[in-house]
Amino acid sequence: MKCKSARWYRVLPAGAACLMLSGCTREQFLVFNPAGPVGKIEMHLVILSMVLIGIVVVPVMLILWYIVHRFRDRPNNRAPYRPEWSENRTLEFIWWGIPIIIIGILAVNTVRDTFRLTRPPEPAGKPLTIHVTSLDWKWLFEYPDQKIATVNYCYIPTGRPIQFVLTADAPMNSFWVPQLGGQEYTMPGMAMRLWLQADKPGTYFGSGANFTGRGYAHMKFDVIATSDPEFSQWAAKVRQTAPALTRSGYTQLVKQSVVGRMSFSSFPPGLFQEIIMREGGMYMKHDISVLDNKA
Amino acid sequence: MPDDTLNVSHFLVTGDPLIYGADVSIVVVSIAIVAVLTYYRKWGWLWREWLTTVDHKKIGIMYMIAALLMLFRGGVDALLMRTQLAFPNMRFLKAEHYNQIFTTHGTIMILFMAMPFIFAMMNIAIPLMIGARDVAFPYLNAISFWMFFFGAMLFNLSFVIGGSPDAGWTSYPPLAESEFNLGPGENYYLLALQISGIGSIATGINFFVTILKMRAPGMTLMRMPLFCWAVLATSVLIIFAFPVLTVALALLLIDRIAGAHFFTMLGGGNPMMYINMFWIWGHPEVYIVVLPAFGIFSEVVATFSGKRIFGYASMVASLMAIAVISYFTWLHHFFTMGAGPGVNSFFALSTMIIAIPTGVKIFNWLATMYNGRVRVTVPMKWALGFIPNFAVGGATGVMLSVAPADYQYHNSYFLIAHFHQTLIGGVVFGMLAGMYYWWPKMFGFLLEERYANWGFWWFNIGFYVCFIPQYLLGFMGMTRRIYTYPTGMGWSTLNLISTIGAFMMGLGFLFIAAGIVYSIFYGERDTTGDPWNGRTLEWSLPSPAPHYNFARIPVVTSRDAWWTMKEERKQGVLPPGRDELRPIHMPKNSGRPFILSLSFFVAGFGLVFHWYILTVIGFAAVAACLLLRSFDYDTDSYIPVDEIKKTEASYGRS
Amino acid sequence: MSVMQGSLFNHPPSRVGGERVEHADHPDPNLWIFGFWIFLASDLVLFASLFATYAVLHTHIANGPSARQIFDVTGFTAETLFLLTSSFTCGLATWSMRRGQQGWLKAWLVVTLIFGLLFIGFEVDEFATNSMKGYGMSTSAFLSAFYTLVGTHGCHVSLGICWMVAILIQVFRLGITEVTARKVFVVSLYWHFLDVVWVFIFTVVYLTGVMG
């Protein structure tokens, strides 16, 4: 009975996994459905690391099953019993060695891509900068070149590297658009740079990933990727039709609330830099270099 | 300074059926306890035998009971959360409640469940394993326990008085600053952790000295059982990691109470400081709780394979390597905070490297069973369940350490699944294995197998059903700590399955608890003192061990000392002529640790609500306790030979 | 260190009624001293964390004063002299104790206490003067870090003073016994430790502050 149940619990997770996958489509696994080069690099790392750890995990499961089966304490078990056997240099050499090699391979890939992702994705079109501020509980996007601003959604042109410069005027959050690439924190007083790029048009799910209180669960936004001309048309339309974001309007926006999408034809110049400097940016050389890089 | 104009409706949390339920159950349980104690006239017994004890075995038992109760409370929190997440747009809990519940769940499980559980196992087993009569500082040990206990009480009190903390168990500022978090909940968190943290540091020092200085003659370091090595490593981690948490929490408290600017948004504060300090403690903390579990698995696997542990030197080396490297990995908790690629690479590599000694340990456990005779008893089941579980948990940890990929896992359900797999699969499985293993040594009877098996299977299978879907949810973009989610993301089915798994685990826990109750009445007595055919010195004693542990301090000649003694006896080698019994010097019981910790509790409660008079009274009482101890010269006594002989005879020994 | 311990604490095993006794919890007083060293290691980590915080925040002066504006050279030099001297007299106290000179032991402990109190007095005065000028804990991150680091050390010293008074009373009552000797030794360790921490505060906080 015991033996049967031992097998039972090994089969179960696999069965459960199949059951679960049947209810979901591949597109819904956002991390495995990247829409740009950054997401692709990260997905390849995910897959590589899965394969590498599989080399250890799968044999461990099989060996465990085999050993418990073979050396089970039952009458007439004829497997050898050597209670003093406790040293074997060769074996130990093998299982110190294998993890070291695996970790070595993974380490090389990790370091290479860690450095790669701090630069704009290649092949590079003309970069576009978007200033992102996380507020309680909404996302403000400012386009310094287009001089427009949006809340809880943003448009980006496809095929161009987007430099998101992130900060917060509220408790720390995290800016995450899984299909474009991994997240980065938005922090008060810090200007953080995140390069992303969309290669195909579409609407991509984004959300705040770091807990900020009561309205946090509703901090979702959409990133809408369109062709470059369509992006320019959209920006022009916003500039002409939307109201302006004034300083008092911003003060209202900062107050804790959950809102829908908003668009603004302009925003107070220098607002982004001002918030960052006031909340500690003045002590950070890093911030100044990020902000200057743009200018 | 935050204004504290409190009225009753703020003080007692009102307006929620959940809270009223808790209020009622707390009152009912308290009345029941008082009634039972009074009816059976057990107040004196409770005070003399338990509240004032300095006996490591009793302190260990109290830690264990507290840990099981907190496992229940944290588990109920988990079930409430999983119920809320079972379906999209569910309206079971409001955001405020959900936030409080995940905060208390995390805090309780790490600090008030995992920590006391490892302290329980350390207290119960370590002195017996190294052939000592108590820990190095028994009085301090009692203080440690009561500090933990009253810290935990203070934390749990927040649920009905003032409101629970709701900034997450990590309590990151500025969210946890008074600017965004006015309520007393956050103060409760800070003070409760501070009070129990003092106890933890004391325990670390105590066991470090005990293991290094109190071993029986002949027990060299390399003859110690692996559990002792694991606890030694854990003690070192506690000693050097906990003060950092103390500082982080203290600074946040000063921010909140005195209006300082350590981690505020304005005034030059730097919240990243807190995050760094929190994890400089937080990462070693993970190993503080998991290393003793590794130690327990080493004992259990060797005992139930009837075989020496394989690769002892390797096991020791890997424990120490893990302990040292764990100080250099803290930044992997926030790769996404945007440190430079060089820094991220360093911490990614250090994190991966820690997987190597961990992997080696798993292979060594497998090799220990190889060529052995595997008896699949209840403790061994938890150990066998642990291996595949932790293999997957550790492996996903390696995946998380790949810094660029971590940008996709961070704060997602992938991360949640990973750390639950290591903390449940590692720590909880380990502590339950230890509980079933040492139970007869604690109480003199074995835990019944049938209930225990049901408990194991429900809990183990429930675990996979609960957490495997969460890995997938992470890949689907679901972030942690959201109290609700929309339809159309494909998250619904997986969340429902996960909830079902959580309830399966809850059922498993009920079976375990029922098994304990059943065994108290019908459990098989352990008359031999060695029910498992053990290998280490604790099994040479009768069960439960007499309060002086060893009538004669054993002389150790090899690793697995008790096993060797038994083998020699079988081969007819007579034990060397035994010494005469001598009077044994033992510390006296004292009520002061209890009162001292209670005073800390009073002072802490005063600070929570800015009632500074109460705080001053509390600290004055603390000072009085310390001074009284300094002037107390009547702290220990001798057990005369006659009494020892009588006690030994009652166990059928001489 | 080991020399001091060895000469002070190598007692023959204690006896009860002429019979050798096995101890349960403390085979010898060195166990306490060893434990206390470990505690000091832990306490050192606590101070290291506070120093790290100060190092990060000491330029974050917001709208408040800078270090150079508030540090008073005479004040902190005096504090330093008092504490260093007290550490020296504390050393003399243990030295007298090892030679069995009870009178000198008491005298040096009293001198140590006086210097300790002077140190605390000056520090309280420094804090009070600055607060009176409106430079408090909540003025800036720099001042938060400054008050907390220096104040934590001050609390340690105050605690040390109370503790030393308690032990002095016991020495007056019981003279030099195995137990009181151990206690004097442990409190002196603590006192020297605080001296070492002060040397770091003096250089990292005050000297760097007035020069920077």
mmCIF file of C-alpha atoms in Angstrom, chain A residues 1-2 5-6 8-10 12-13 16-17 19-21 23-25 28-32 38-39 41-43 45-47 49-50 53 56-57 59-61 63-64 66-68 70-74 77-88 91-92 95-96 99-100 103 106-111 113-115 117-118 136 168-172 174 176-185 187-188 190 192 194 205 207-218 220 256 278-280 282-284 286, chain B residues 95-96 99 102 166-168 172-175 180 265-272 275 305-314 317-318 333-339 341-342 344-345 348-349 352-353 355-357 359-360 362-364 366-367 369-376 381 384-385 387-388 391-392 395-396 398-399 401-412 449 453 457 460-461 464-465 468-469 472 474-484 486 488-491 493-494 497 535 559 563 567:
data_model
loop_
_atom_site.group_PDB
_atom_site.id
_atom_site.type_symbol
_atom_site.label_atom_id
_atom_site.label_comp_id
_atom_site.label_asym_id
_atom_site.label_seq_id
_atom_site.Cartn_x
_atom_site.Cartn_y
_atom_site.Cartn_z
ATOM 1 C CA MET A 1 0.000 0.000 0.000
ATOM 2 C CA LYS A 2 2.779 2.337 0.943
ATOM 3 C CA SER A 5 1.047 5.718 -2.621
ATOM 4 C CA ALA A 6 4.686 6.666 -3.117
ATOM 5 C CA TRP A 8 0.876 8.141 -6.613
ATOM 6 C CA TYR A 9 2.251 11.403 -5.277
ATOM 7 C CA ARG A 10 4.871 11.596 -7.965
ATOM 8 C CA LEU A 12 -0.090 13.690 -9.213
ATOM 9 C CA PRO A 13 1.732 16.959 -9.824
ATOM 10 C CA ALA A 16 -2.443 18.365 -12.157
ATOM 11 C CA ALA A 17 -0.166 20.381 -14.437
ATOM 12 C CA LEU A 19 -5.201 19.634 -16.168
ATOM 13 C CA MET A 20 -4.289 23.229 -15.485
ATOM 14 C CA LEU A 21 -2.673 23.805 -18.851
ATOM 15 C CA GLY A 23 -7.667 25.595 -19.285
ATOM 16 C CA CYS A 24 -5.188 28.181 -20.512
ATOM 17 C CA THR A 25 -3.835 29.146 -23.882
ATOM 18 C CA GLN A 28 -1.704 33.821 -21.687
ATOM 19 C CA PHE A 29 1.748 32.775 -20.483
ATOM 20 C CA LEU A 30 2.958 36.310 -21.020
ATOM 21 C CA VAL A 31 6.585 35.611 -20.151
ATOM 22 C CA PHE A 32 6.726 32.916 -22.847
ATOM 23 C CA VAL A 38 14.262 42.303 -24.203
ATOM 24 C CA GLY A 39 11.471 39.873 -23.419
ATOM 25 C CA ILE A 41 16.462 37.518 -24.140
ATOM 26 C CA GLU A 42 14.827 37.008 -20.774
ATOM 27 C CA MET A 43 12.689 34.144 -22.029
ATOM 28 C CA LEU A 45 17.427 32.708 -20.020
ATOM 29 C CA VAL A 46 14.345 31.281 -18.329
ATOM 30 C CA ILE A 47 14.325 28.306 -20.664
ATOM 31 C CA SER A 49 17.937 27.761 -16.627
ATOM 32 C CA MET A 50 14.986 25.356 -16.657
ATOM 33 C CA ILE A 53 18.292 22.603 -13.391
ATOM 34 C CA VAL A 56 19.932 17.803 -11.610
ATOM 35 C CA VAL A 57 16.312 17.672 -10.470
ATOM 36 C CA PRO A 59 17.818 12.426 -11.811
ATOM 37 C CA VAL A 60 17.403 13.256 -8.116
ATOM 38 C CA MET A 61 13.741 12.242 -8.284
ATOM 39 C CA ILE A 63 17.426 8.076 -7.890
ATOM 40 C CA LEU A 64 15.320 8.761 -4.803
ATOM 41 C CA TYR A 66 15.039 3.791 -6.999
ATOM 42 C CA ILE A 67 16.863 3.878 -3.661
ATOM 43 C CA VAL A 68 13.750 3.833 -1.502
ATOM 44 C CA ARG A 70 15.563 -1.084 -3.575
ATOM 45 C CA PHE A 71 16.759 -0.556 -0.029
ATOM 46 C CA ARG A 72 13.379 -0.608 1.665
ATOM 47 C CA ASP A 73 13.539 -2.422 4.989
ATOM 48 C CA ARG A 74 11.353 -5.428 4.284
ATOM 49 C CA ASN A 77 15.249 -7.783 0.690
ATOM 50 C CA ARG A 78 18.503 -9.041 -0.793
ATOM 51 C CA ALA A 79 20.005 -5.654 -1.575
ATOM 52 C CA PRO A 80 23.373 -5.123 0.129
ATOM 53 C CA TYR A 81 23.376 -3.602 3.604
ATOM 54 C CA ARG A 82 26.629 -1.863 4.586
ATOM 55 C CA PRO A 83 25.967 0.247 7.690
ATOM 56 C CA GLU A 84 29.529 1.592 7.851
ATOM 57 C CA TRP A 85 29.785 2.660 4.179
ATOM 58 C CA SER A 86 30.013 6.428 4.377
ATOM 59 C CA GLU A 87 32.892 7.687 2.265
ATOM 60 C CA ASN A 88 33.518 7.601 -1.459
ATOM 61 C CA LEU A 91 31.093 9.893 -5.906
ATOM 62 C CA GLU A 92 31.601 13.064 -3.926
ATOM 63 C CA TRP A 95 28.392 15.601 -7.204
ATOM 64 C CA TRP A 96 30.482 18.543 -6.276
ATOM 65 C CA PRO A 99 26.601 21.447 -9.988
ATOM 66 C CA ILE A 100 29.770 23.488 -10.394
ATOM 67 C CA ILE A 103 26.320 26.861 -12.349
ATOM 68 C CA LEU A 106 24.471 29.588 -16.154
ATOM 69 C CA ALA A 107 26.786 32.191 -14.651
ATOM 70 C CA VAL A 108 28.384 33.074 -17.984
ATOM 71 C CA ASN A 109 25.001 33.593 -19.619
ATOM 72 C CA THR A 110 23.683 35.567 -16.676
ATOM 73 C CA VAL A 111 26.559 38.023 -16.564
ATOM 74 C CA ASP A 113 22.809 39.327 -20.426
ATOM 75 C CA THR A 114 22.871 41.427 -17.259
ATOM 76 C CA PHE A 115 25.243 43.798 -18.993
ATOM 77 C CA LEU A 117 20.090 44.628 -20.911
ATOM 78 C CA THR A 118 21.435 47.912 -19.538
ATOM 79 C CA ASP A 136 -1.156 56.197 -5.413
ATOM 80 C CA ALA A 168 7.582 57.469 -7.910
ATOM 81 C CA ASP A 169 5.803 60.254 -6.066
ATOM 82 C CA ALA A 170 4.305 57.733 -3.650
ATOM 83 C CA PRO A 171 5.540 54.545 -1.961
ATOM 84 C CA MET A 172 7.829 52.415 -4.089
ATOM 85 C CA SER A 174 7.480 48.365 -9.783
ATOM 86 C CA TRP A 176 6.189 45.591 -15.256
ATOM 87 C CA VAL A 177 5.087 44.856 -18.818
ATOM 88 C CA PRO A 178 5.761 41.093 -19.023
ATOM 89 C CA GLN A 179 5.535 40.749 -22.804
ATOM 90 C CA LEU A 180 8.011 43.536 -23.432
ATOM 91 C CA GLY A 181 10.427 42.564 -20.679
ATOM 92 C CA GLY A 182 11.122 42.430 -16.993
ATOM 93 C CA GLN A 183 10.242 44.963 -14.353
ATOM 94 C CA GLU A 184 12.111 47.650 -12.494
ATOM 95 C CA TYR A 185 11.293 49.536 -9.291
ATOM 96 C CA MET A 187 11.201 54.801 -6.268
ATOM 97 C CA PRO A 188 10.787 58.275 -4.840
ATOM 98 C CA MET A 190 15.376 57.929 -7.905
ATOM 99 C CA MET A 192 15.753 54.480 -12.970
ATOM 100 C CA LEU A 194 14.605 50.611 -18.234
ATOM 101 C CA PHE A 205 -0.716 44.159 -20.218
ATOM 102 C CA SER A 207 0.870 46.327 -13.880
ATOM 103 C CA GLY A 208 2.425 47.644 -10.741
ATOM 104 C CA ALA A 209 4.307 44.782 -9.152
ATOM 105 C CA ASN A 210 5.244 46.137 -5.764
ATOM 106 C CA PHE A 211 2.675 46.503 -3.031
ATOM 107 C CA THR A 212 1.612 50.076 -2.271
ATOM 108 C CA GLY A 213 -1.507 49.771 -0.164
ATOM 109 C CA ARG A 214 -5.258 49.746 -0.577
ATOM 110 C CA GLY A 215 -5.629 50.468 -4.292
ATOM 111 C CA TYR A 216 -2.562 48.534 -5.377
ATOM 112 C CA ALA A 217 -4.459 45.672 -6.998
ATOM 113 C CA HIS A 218 -6.012 48.124 -9.444
ATOM 114 C CA LYS A 220 -2.991 48.037 -14.170
ATOM 115 C CA GLN A 256 -4.797 58.603 -3.239
ATOM 116 C CA ARG A 278 12.845 67.144 -3.991
ATOM 117 C CA GLU A 279 12.471 63.594 -2.729
ATOM 118 C CA GLY A 280 16.146 62.812 -2.416
ATOM 119 C CA MET A 282 19.650 65.889 -5.081
ATOM 120 C CA TYR A 283 21.882 63.484 -3.127
ATOM 121 C CA MET A 284 22.119 60.922 -5.938
ATOM 122 C CA HIS A 286 23.143 58.482 -10.388
ATOM 123 C CA ALA B 95 -8.535 45.279 0.349
ATOM 124 C CA GLU B 96 -7.800 46.530 3.875
ATOM 125 C CA ASN B 99 -3.538 43.511 3.238
ATOM 126 C CA PHE B 102 -1.059 38.692 4.161
ATOM 127 C CA ASP B 166 -0.787 46.050 6.657
ATOM 128 C CA ALA B 167 2.451 47.014 4.903
ATOM 129 C CA GLY B 168 3.610 43.471 4.155
ATOM 130 C CA TYR B 172 9.043 48.608 3.296
ATOM 131 C CA PRO B 173 9.095 52.352 3.850
ATOM 132 C CA PRO B 174 7.843 54.831 2.761
ATOM 133 C CA LEU B 175 4.657 52.737 2.720
ATOM 134 C CA PHE B 180 1.083 56.545 4.555
ATOM 135 C CA MET B 265 10.491 60.601 1.138
ATOM 136 C CA LEU B 266 11.260 64.130 2.294
ATOM 137 C CA GLY B 267 13.923 65.475 4.639
ATOM 138 C CA GLY B 268 16.735 63.545 2.984
ATOM 139 C CA GLY B 269 15.554 60.076 3.964
ATOM 140 C CA ASN B 270 16.582 57.057 1.952
ATOM 141 C CA PRO B 271 14.114 54.127 1.864
ATOM 142 C CA MET B 272 16.649 51.955 0.028
ATOM 143 C CA ILE B 275 15.486 47.539 2.140
ATOM 144 C CA SER B 305 18.579 3.958 6.958
ATOM 145 C CA GLY B 306 20.421 2.219 9.792
ATOM 146 C CA LYS B 307 23.609 3.658 8.422
ATOM 147 C CA ARG B 308 26.271 6.279 8.989
ATOM 148 C CA ILE B 309 25.615 9.611 7.315
ATOM 149 C CA PHE B 310 27.394 9.671 3.963
ATOM 150 C CA GLY B 311 30.153 12.222 3.421
ATOM 151 C CA TYR B 312 30.145 13.721 6.925
ATOM 152 C CA ALA B 313 33.043 16.089 6.195
ATOM 153 C CA SER B 314 31.322 17.257 3.018
ATOM 154 C CA ALA B 317 31.779 21.885 4.836
ATOM 155 C CA SER B 318 28.583 22.585 2.917
ATOM 156 C CA HIS B 333 15.838 40.223 -3.203
ATOM 157 C CA PHE B 334 15.875 43.437 -5.199
ATOM 158 C CA PHE B 335 17.788 43.015 -8.442
ATOM 159 C CA THR B 336 15.103 45.271 -9.863
ATOM 160 C CA MET B 337 16.119 48.171 -7.638
ATOM 161 C CA GLY B 338 18.527 49.026 -10.414
ATOM 162 C CA ALA B 339 21.986 48.580 -8.973
ATOM 163 C CA PRO B 341 25.097 45.407 -13.863
ATOM 164 C CA GLY B 342 28.364 44.654 -12.040
ATOM 165 C CA ASN B 344 23.740 42.544 -9.946
ATOM 166 C CA SER B 345 26.145 40.067 -11.539
ATOM 167 C CA ALA B 348 23.549 36.622 -9.031
ATOM 168 C CA LEU B 349 26.729 34.560 -8.923
ATOM 169 C CA MET B 352 23.968 30.496 -7.679
ATOM 170 C CA ILE B 353 27.061 29.364 -5.835
ATOM 171 C CA ALA B 355 23.126 26.087 -4.714
ATOM 172 C CA ILE B 356 26.257 23.972 -5.055
ATOM 173 C CA PRO B 357 26.693 22.981 -1.385
ATOM 174 C CA GLY B 359 22.888 20.209 -4.042
ATOM 175 C CA VAL B 360 25.748 18.253 -2.499
ATOM 176 C CA ILE B 362 20.838 16.285 -1.283
ATOM 177 C CA PHE B 363 23.153 13.818 -3.005
ATOM 178 C CA ASN B 364 24.709 12.904 0.330
ATOM 179 C CA LEU B 366 20.568 9.920 -1.143
ATOM 180 C CA ALA B 367 23.910 8.162 -0.706
ATOM 181 C CA MET B 369 20.093 5.670 2.076
ATOM 182 C CA TYR B 370 22.018 3.746 -0.568
ATOM 183 C CA ASN B 371 23.241 0.418 0.839
ATOM 184 C CA GLY B 372 21.098 1.029 3.909
ATOM 185 C CA ARG B 373 17.820 -0.370 5.162
ATOM 186 C CA VAL B 374 15.185 2.292 4.695
ATOM 187 C CA ARG B 375 12.433 2.184 7.332
ATOM 188 C CA VAL B 376 9.629 4.430 6.117
ATOM 189 C CA LYS B 381 8.189 10.139 5.361
ATOM 190 C CA LEU B 384 11.538 11.600 1.918
ATOM 191 C CA GLY B 385 8.826 14.100 1.021
ATOM 192 C CA ILE B 387 13.884 15.711 -0.972
ATOM 193 C CA PRO B 388 11.884 16.114 -4.215
ATOM 194 C CA ALA B 391 15.048 19.842 -5.083
ATOM 195 C CA VAL B 392 12.392 21.734 -7.032
ATOM 196 C CA ALA B 395 16.135 24.650 -8.493
ATOM 197 C CA THR B 396 13.623 27.428 -8.942
ATOM 198 C CA VAL B 398 18.647 28.999 -9.114
ATOM 199 C CA MET B 399 16.261 30.211 -11.817
ATOM 200 C CA SER B 401 19.155 34.025 -9.231
ATOM 201 C CA VAL B 402 19.595 34.653 -12.959
ATOM 202 C CA ALA B 403 19.360 38.427 -12.579
ATOM 203 C CA PRO B 404 17.891 39.374 -15.981
ATOM 204 C CA ALA B 405 15.330 36.589 -15.801
ATOM 205 C CA ASP B 406 14.495 37.689 -12.256
ATOM 206 C CA TYR B 407 13.145 40.889 -13.754
ATOM 207 C CA GLN B 408 10.321 38.676 -15.016
ATOM 208 C CA TYR B 409 9.833 36.599 -11.851
ATOM 209 C CA HIS B 410 10.204 39.309 -9.273
ATOM 210 C CA ASN B 411 7.124 39.975 -7.115
ATOM 211 C CA SER B 412 5.154 37.522 -9.219
ATOM 212 C CA GLU B 449 0.949 6.424 12.877
ATOM 213 C CA ASN B 453 0.148 9.266 7.722
ATOM 214 C CA TRP B 457 -0.258 12.691 2.577
ATOM 215 C CA ASN B 460 2.280 16.810 0.962
ATOM 216 C CA ILE B 461 -0.099 16.361 -1.975
ATOM 217 C CA TYR B 464 1.879 20.517 -4.841
ATOM 218 C CA VAL B 465 -1.727 21.219 -5.749
ATOM 219 C CA ILE B 468 2.667 24.273 -8.693
ATOM 220 C CA PRO B 469 -0.170 26.372 -10.211
ATOM 221 C CA LEU B 472 2.468 29.069 -13.783
ATOM 222 C CA GLY B 474 3.796 33.917 -12.252
ATOM 223 C CA PHE B 475 4.540 33.285 -15.910
ATOM 224 C CA MET B 476 1.069 34.605 -16.694
ATOM 225 C CA GLY B 477 1.887 37.936 -15.071
ATOM 226 C CA MET B 478 0.026 37.623 -11.779
ATOM 227 C CA THR B 479 1.707 39.720 -9.097
ATOM 228 C CA ARG B 480 1.770 39.011 -5.384
ATOM 229 C CA ARG B 481 -0.274 40.849 -2.757
ATOM 230 C CA ILE B 482 -3.216 41.729 -5.025
ATOM 231 C CA TYR B 483 -6.476 41.130 -3.238
ATOM 232 C CA THR B 484 -8.470 40.681 -6.405
ATOM 233 C CA PRO B 486 -9.953 40.470 -13.261
ATOM 234 C CA GLY B 488 -9.867 37.195 -18.958
ATOM 235 C CA MET B 489 -6.252 36.844 -17.914
ATOM 236 C CA GLY B 490 -6.470 33.053 -17.709
ATOM 237 C CA TRP B 491 -5.678 33.149 -14.000
ATOM 238 C CA THR B 493 -8.630 28.071 -13.089
ATOM 239 C CA LEU B 494 -5.151 27.984 -11.645
ATOM 240 C CA ILE B 497 -6.831 24.741 -8.037
ATOM 241 C CA ARG B 535 22.557 6.684 16.779
ATOM 242 C CA ARG B 559 30.846 9.743 15.763
ATOM 243 C CA TRP B 563 25.340 3.474 17.964
ATOM 244 C CA GLU B 567 27.654 -2.180 18.721
#
